[in-house]
XYZ file of C-alpha atoms in Angstrom:
119
model
C 6.216 -159.950 156.107
C 5.484 -157.513 153.266
C 2.237 -159.411 152.511
C 1.231 -159.031 156.100
C 1.885 -155.254 156.008
C -0.151 -154.876 152.817
C -3.064 -157.003 154.137
C -3.048 -155.051 157.464
C -3.002 -151.675 155.646
C -6.003 -152.874 153.497
C -8.004 -153.862 156.508
C -7.208 -150.600 158.486
C -7.577 -148.258 155.636
C -11.453 -148.549 155.465
C -11.471 -147.846 159.168
C -9.522 -144.599 158.732
C -11.611 -143.268 155.785
C -13.913 -141.178 158.054
C -10.927 -139.579 159.800
C -9.158 -138.789 156.466
C -12.376 -137.275 155.015
C -12.773 -135.208 158.105
C -9.252 -134.014 157.833
C -9.835 -133.044 154.072
C -12.973 -131.148 155.093
C -11.223 -129.456 157.908
C -8.295 -128.420 155.743
C -10.784 -126.874 153.149
C -12.546 -124.973 156.002
C -9.294 -123.902 157.555
C -7.531 -123.021 154.243
C -4.513 -124.868 155.365
C -2.817 -126.667 152.473
C -4.211 -128.482 149.459
C -6.122 -131.421 150.674
C -5.326 -133.452 147.533
C -1.711 -133.199 148.247
C -1.645 -133.333 152.014
C -0.628 -136.786 153.541
C -2.983 -138.423 156.052
C -0.894 -137.384 158.975
C -2.290 -136.568 162.430
C -0.239 -133.426 162.558
C -2.062 -131.976 159.504
C -5.426 -132.799 161.036
C -4.298 -131.184 164.351
C -3.114 -128.084 162.414
C -6.508 -127.907 160.483
C -8.371 -128.179 163.739
C -6.270 -125.532 165.359
C -6.751 -123.190 162.395
C -10.565 -123.675 162.583
C -10.607 -122.982 166.356
C -8.677 -119.753 165.808
C -11.080 -118.692 163.092
C -14.088 -119.484 165.547
C -12.234 -117.389 168.196
C -11.877 -114.592 165.828
C -15.568 -114.688 164.601
C -16.598 -114.749 168.219
C -14.587 -111.800 169.125
C -16.008 -109.884 166.030
C -19.440 -110.814 167.105
C -18.923 -109.562 170.641
C -17.704 -106.355 169.345
C -20.605 -106.044 167.073
C -23.024 -106.698 169.820
C -21.387 -104.143 172.067
C -21.495 -101.483 169.262
C -25.260 -102.395 168.684
C -26.005 -102.197 172.430
C -24.258 -98.831 172.681
C -26.100 -97.497 169.644
C -29.390 -98.549 171.084
C -28.532 -96.828 174.297
C -27.758 -93.622 172.444
C -30.906 -93.859 170.344
C -33.079 -94.137 173.579
C -31.283 -91.311 175.057
C -31.780 -89.065 172.094
C -35.413 -90.162 171.758
C -36.013 -89.344 175.549
C -34.390 -85.842 174.968
C -36.193 -84.733 171.910
C -39.665 -86.235 173.165
C -40.024 -83.272 175.501
C -39.856 -80.735 172.605
C -43.018 -79.431 171.024
C -42.275 -78.037 167.652
C -40.514 -79.454 164.602
C -38.279 -76.278 164.475
C -36.761 -77.238 167.892
C -36.885 -80.958 167.401
C -34.890 -81.225 164.242
C -31.913 -79.028 165.178
C -31.749 -80.715 168.594
C -31.872 -84.153 167.146
C -29.155 -83.416 164.688
C -26.943 -81.966 167.365
C -27.457 -84.941 169.637
C -26.898 -87.495 166.807
C -23.599 -85.785 165.756
C -22.243 -85.286 169.426
C -23.322 -88.950 170.559
C -22.266 -90.876 167.482
C -19.161 -88.706 166.759
C -20.363 -87.625 163.354
C -19.181 -84.478 161.469
C -22.626 -84.110 159.591
C -26.086 -85.477 159.893
C -29.151 -84.781 157.867
C -32.887 -85.176 158.210
C -35.801 -84.886 155.804
C -39.462 -84.490 156.514
C -42.046 -86.448 154.608
C -45.533 -85.069 154.045
C -48.489 -86.857 155.452
C -50.744 -88.485 152.756
C -53.514 -89.663 154.923
């Protein structure tokens, strides 16, 4: 009977090699345990998959927040651009732009500099 178990294990083990390798890679990505010491247990693989899924959800939420912030900033920049486009002189454009930037972006201080034209 023991010989049968050993032979069965040797014949099944090569078939499970891709699953074992996937588990080790998932554990590395997920940071769940030491892959060298973790046994080939479906529960460990499920834990690693769950951890990777949680990381993906977290990354997606962060990306959505970043996209919303970028969209808001672009709307504010467009609004500021439209408001200062109607002004005629640099003496009125700069203070108005700074005030709008500080108010819209909730900044305490904003600064501009002018560059001379070289052409």
